[in-house]
CSV table of C-alpha atoms in Angstrom, one decimal:
chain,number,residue,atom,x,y,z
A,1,UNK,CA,-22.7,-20.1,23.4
A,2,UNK,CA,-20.2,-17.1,24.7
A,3,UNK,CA,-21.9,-14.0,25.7
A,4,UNK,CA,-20.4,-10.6,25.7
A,5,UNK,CA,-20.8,-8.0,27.9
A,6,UNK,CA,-22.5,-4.5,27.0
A,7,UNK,CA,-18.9,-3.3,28.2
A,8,UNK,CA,-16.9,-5.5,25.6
A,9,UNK,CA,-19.0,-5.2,22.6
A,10,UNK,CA,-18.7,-1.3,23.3
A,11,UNK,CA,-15.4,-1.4,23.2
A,12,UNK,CA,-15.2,-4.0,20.3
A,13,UNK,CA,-17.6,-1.5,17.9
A,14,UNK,CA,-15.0,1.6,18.9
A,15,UNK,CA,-11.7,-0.7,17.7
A,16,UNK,CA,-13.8,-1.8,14.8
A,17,UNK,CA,-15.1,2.2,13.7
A,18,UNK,CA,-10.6,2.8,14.5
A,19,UNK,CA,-9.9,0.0,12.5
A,20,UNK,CA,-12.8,1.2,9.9
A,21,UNK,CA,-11.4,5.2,10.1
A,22,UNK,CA,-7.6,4.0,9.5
A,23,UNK,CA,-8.6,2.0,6.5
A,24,UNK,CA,-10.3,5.2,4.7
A,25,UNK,CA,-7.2,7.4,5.8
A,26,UNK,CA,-5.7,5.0,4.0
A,27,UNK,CA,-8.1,5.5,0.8
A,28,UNK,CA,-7.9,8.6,0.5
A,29,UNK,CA,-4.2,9.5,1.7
A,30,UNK,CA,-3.4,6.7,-1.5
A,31,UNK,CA,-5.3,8.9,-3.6
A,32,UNK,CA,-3.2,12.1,-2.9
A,33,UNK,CA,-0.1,10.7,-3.1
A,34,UNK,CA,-0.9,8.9,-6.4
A,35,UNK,CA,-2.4,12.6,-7.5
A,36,UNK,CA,0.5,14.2,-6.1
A,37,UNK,CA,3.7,11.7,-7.4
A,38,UNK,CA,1.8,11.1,-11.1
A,39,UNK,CA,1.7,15.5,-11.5
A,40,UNK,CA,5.4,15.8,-10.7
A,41,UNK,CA,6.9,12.7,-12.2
A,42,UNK,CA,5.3,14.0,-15.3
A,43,UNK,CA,6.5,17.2,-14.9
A,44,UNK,CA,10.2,16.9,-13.7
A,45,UNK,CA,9.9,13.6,-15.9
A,46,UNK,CA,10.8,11.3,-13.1
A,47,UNK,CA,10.3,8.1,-13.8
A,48,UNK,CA,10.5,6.7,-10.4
A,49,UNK,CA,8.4,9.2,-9.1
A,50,UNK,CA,5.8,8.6,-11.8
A,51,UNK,CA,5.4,5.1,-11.1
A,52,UNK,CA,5.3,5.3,-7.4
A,53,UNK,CA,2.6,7.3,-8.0
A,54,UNK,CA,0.8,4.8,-9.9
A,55,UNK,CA,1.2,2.1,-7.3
A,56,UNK,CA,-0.5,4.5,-4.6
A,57,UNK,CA,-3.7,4.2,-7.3
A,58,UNK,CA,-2.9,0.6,-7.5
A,59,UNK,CA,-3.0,0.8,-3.7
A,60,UNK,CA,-6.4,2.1,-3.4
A,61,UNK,CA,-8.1,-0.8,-5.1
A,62,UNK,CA,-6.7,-3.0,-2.3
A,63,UNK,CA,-7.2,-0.2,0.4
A,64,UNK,CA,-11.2,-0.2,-0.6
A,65,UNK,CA,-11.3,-4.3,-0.4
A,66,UNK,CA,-9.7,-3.5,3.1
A,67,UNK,CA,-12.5,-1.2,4.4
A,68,UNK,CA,-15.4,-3.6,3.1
A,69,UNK,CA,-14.1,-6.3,4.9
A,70,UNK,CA,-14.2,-4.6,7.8
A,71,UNK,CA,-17.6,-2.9,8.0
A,72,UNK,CA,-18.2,-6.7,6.9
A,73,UNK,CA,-16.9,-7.9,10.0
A,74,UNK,CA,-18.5,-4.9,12.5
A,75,UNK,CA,-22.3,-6.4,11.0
A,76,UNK,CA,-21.1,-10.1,11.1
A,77,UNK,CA,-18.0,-10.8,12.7
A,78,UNK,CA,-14.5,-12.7,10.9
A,79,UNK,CA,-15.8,-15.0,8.3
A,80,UNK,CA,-14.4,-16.0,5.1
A,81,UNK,CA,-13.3,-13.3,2.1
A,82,UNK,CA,-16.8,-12.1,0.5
A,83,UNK,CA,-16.8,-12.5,-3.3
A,84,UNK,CA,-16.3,-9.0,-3.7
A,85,UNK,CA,-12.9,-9.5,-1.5
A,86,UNK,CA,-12.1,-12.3,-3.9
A,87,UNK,CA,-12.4,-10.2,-7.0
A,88,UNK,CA,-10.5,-7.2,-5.4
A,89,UNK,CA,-7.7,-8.9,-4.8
A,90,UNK,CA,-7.7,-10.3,-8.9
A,91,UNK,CA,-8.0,-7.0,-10.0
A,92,UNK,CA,-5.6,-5.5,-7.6
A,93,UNK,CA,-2.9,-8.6,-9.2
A,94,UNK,CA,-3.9,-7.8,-12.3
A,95,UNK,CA,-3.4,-3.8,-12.0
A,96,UNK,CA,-0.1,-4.6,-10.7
A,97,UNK,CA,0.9,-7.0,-13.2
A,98,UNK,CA,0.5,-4.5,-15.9
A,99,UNK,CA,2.2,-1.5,-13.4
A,100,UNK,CA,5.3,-3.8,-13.7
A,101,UNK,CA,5.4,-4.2,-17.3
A,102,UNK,CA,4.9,-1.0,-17.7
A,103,UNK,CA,7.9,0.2,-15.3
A,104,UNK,CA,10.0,-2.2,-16.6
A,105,UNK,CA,9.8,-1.3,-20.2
A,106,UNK,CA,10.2,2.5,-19.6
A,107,UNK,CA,12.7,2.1,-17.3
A,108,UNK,CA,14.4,0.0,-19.9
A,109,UNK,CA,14.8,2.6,-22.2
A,110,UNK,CA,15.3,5.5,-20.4
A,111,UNK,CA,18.6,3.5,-19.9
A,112,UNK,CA,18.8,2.8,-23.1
A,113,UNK,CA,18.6,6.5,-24.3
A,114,UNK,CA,20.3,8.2,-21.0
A,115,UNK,CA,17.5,9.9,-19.8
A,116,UNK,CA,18.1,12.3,-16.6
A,117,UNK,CA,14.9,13.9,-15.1
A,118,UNK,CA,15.0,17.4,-14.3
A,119,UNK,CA,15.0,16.7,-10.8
A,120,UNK,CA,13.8,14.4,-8.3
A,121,UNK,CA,13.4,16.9,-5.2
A,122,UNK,CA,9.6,16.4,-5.3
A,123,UNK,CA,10.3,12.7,-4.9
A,124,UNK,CA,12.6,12.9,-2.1
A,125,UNK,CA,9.6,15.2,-0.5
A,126,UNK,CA,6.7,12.7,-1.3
A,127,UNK,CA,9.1,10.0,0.2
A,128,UNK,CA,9.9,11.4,3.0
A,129,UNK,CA,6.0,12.5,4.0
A,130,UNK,CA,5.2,8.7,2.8
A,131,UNK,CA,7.2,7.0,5.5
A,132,UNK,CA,5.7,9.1,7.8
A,133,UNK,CA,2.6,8.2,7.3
A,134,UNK,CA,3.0,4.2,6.5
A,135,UNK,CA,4.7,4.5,9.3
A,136,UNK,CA,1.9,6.1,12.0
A,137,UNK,CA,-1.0,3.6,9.9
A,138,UNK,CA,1.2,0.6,10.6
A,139,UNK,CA,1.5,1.3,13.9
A,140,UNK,CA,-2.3,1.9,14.6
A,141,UNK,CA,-3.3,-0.6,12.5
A,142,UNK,CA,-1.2,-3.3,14.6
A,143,UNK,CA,-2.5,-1.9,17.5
A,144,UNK,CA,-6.1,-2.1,16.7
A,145,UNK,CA,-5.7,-5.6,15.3
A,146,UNK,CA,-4.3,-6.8,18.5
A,147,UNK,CA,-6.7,-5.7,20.2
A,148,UNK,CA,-9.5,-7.5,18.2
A,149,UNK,CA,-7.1,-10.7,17.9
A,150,UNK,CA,-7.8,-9.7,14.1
A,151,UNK,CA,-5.5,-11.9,11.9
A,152,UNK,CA,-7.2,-10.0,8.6
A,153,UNK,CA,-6.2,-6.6,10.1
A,154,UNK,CA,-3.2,-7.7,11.4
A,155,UNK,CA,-2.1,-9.1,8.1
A,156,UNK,CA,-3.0,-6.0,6.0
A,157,UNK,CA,-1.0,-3.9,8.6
A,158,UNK,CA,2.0,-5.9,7.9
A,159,UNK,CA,1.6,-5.4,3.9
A,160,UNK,CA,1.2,-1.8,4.5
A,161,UNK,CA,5.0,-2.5,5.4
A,162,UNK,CA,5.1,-2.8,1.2
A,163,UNK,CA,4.6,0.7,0.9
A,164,UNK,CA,7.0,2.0,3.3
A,165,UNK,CA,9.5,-0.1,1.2
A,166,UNK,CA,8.7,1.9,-1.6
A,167,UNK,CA,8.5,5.1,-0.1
A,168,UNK,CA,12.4,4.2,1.1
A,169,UNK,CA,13.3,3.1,-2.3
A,170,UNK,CA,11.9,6.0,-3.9
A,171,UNK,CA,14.1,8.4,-1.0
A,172,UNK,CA,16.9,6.9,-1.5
A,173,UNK,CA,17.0,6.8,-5.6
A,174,UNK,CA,15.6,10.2,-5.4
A,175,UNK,CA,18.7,11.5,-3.1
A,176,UNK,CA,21.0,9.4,-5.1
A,177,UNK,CA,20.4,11.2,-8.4
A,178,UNK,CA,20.4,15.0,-6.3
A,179,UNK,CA,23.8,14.3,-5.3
A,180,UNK,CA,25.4,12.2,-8.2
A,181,UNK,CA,23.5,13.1,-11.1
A,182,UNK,CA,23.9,9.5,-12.5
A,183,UNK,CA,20.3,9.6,-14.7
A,184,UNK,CA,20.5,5.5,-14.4
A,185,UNK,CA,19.7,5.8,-10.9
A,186,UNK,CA,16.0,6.7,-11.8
A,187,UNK,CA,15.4,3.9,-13.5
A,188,UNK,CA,17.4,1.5,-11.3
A,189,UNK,CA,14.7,2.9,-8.7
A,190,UNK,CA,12.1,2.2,-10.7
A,191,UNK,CA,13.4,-1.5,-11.5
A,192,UNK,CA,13.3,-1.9,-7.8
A,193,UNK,CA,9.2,-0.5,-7.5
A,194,UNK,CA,8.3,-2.6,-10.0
A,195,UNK,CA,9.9,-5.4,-8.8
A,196,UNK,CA,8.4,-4.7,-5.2
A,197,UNK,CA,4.6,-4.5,-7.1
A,198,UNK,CA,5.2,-7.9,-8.8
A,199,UNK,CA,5.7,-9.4,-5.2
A,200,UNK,CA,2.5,-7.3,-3.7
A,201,UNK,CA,0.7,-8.6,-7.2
A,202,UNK,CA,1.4,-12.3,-6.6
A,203,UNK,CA,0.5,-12.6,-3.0
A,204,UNK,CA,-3.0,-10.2,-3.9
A,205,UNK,CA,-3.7,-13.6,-6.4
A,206,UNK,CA,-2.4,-15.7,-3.8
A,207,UNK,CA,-4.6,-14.4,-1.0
A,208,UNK,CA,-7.1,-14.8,-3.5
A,209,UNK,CA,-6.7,-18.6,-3.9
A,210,UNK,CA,-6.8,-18.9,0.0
A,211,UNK,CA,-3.2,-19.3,0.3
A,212,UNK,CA,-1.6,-17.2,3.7
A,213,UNK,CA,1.1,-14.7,1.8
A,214,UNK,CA,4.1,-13.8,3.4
A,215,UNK,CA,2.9,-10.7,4.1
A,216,UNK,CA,0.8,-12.0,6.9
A,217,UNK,CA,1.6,-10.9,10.6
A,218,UNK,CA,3.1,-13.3,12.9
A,219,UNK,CA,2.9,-13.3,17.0
């Protein structure tokens, strides 16, 4: 039986209550930008916009799985996914299953019928704020999970990496259309999002049949 000092479970409880406080910054900062992106896209009719926006919602189903797992593990320690983990991740697949049917067939034909949105300055903002901020979580969240040897935090530190890809995508599609005005490149953007959300959909089923996604950190 290993025993652990007052000292170390001390310090294992504050990396736990920082792991804990990064996954509800997450939450919540999902919920903005969803709020945020959704409002303008509608507004300035951007479709790439729009539909990152909808992946930040899509985000905060898997964000909340994220934070019960680990005030699971502060009561009980690492164990296997909790049912409620399990269906989590299905419904986060599912969500973004239909997200990319969606994208796809809007995107489709706005290129069809040569739709240009008003602007996308909003998205180039909302981008730009996005990295950012995937950017400071991923960092943290590493940093925490090495500290707890946590392969679960660890790994969803690593998929937070999906969202910065997004936020990229979306900047450089957004940018792309200030300075060329080519319409198409809206929806080319929002081809490439909703290819990126079929990939985070299949590994949320695939982390839900106990197979390790390619998402998952590596030492």
């Amino acid at each position: 039986m290993v025993v652990i000092s007052s000292a170390e479970y001390t310090k294992k409880a504050h990396l736990y209550q920082w792991a804990l406080t990064l996954a509800l910054i997450t939450i919540l900062y999902n919920v903005a930008e969803g709020i945020v992106s959704v409002l303008f896209g509608m507004k300035d009719e951007a479709l790439s916009l729009f539909g990152f926006g909808i992946d930040s919602f899509v985000e905060v189903i898997s964000g909340v799985g994220v934070w019960h797992m680990v005030r699971r593990f502060m009561k009980k320690g690492e164990a296997d996914a909790s049912r409620f983990e399990l269906q989590a991740l299905r419904i986060t697949g599912t969500a973004f299953y239909i997200l990319v049917f969606g994208l796809v067939v809007t995107s489709a034909i706005s290129i069809f019928k040569g739709h240009k949105p008003e602007t996308t300055f909003w998205g180039i903002v909302v981008a730009l704020v996005s990295i950012l901020s995937m950017w400071t979580l991923i960092h943290y969240k590493i940093k925490v999970g090495n500290r707890l040897n946590s392969q679960a935090i660890l790994a969803d530190a690593n998929c937070t990496k999906a969202c910065l890809c997004l936020s990229v995508v979306l900047l450089l599609t957004s940018v792309g259309y200030e300075f060329t005005g080519i319409g198409g490149m809206d929806a080319v953007g929002t081809m490439i999002i909703a290819a990126l959300s079929f990939k985070e959909g299949r590994e949320s089923f695939r982390k839900a049949q106990g197979v390790k996604c390619s998402c998952h950190f590596e030492r």
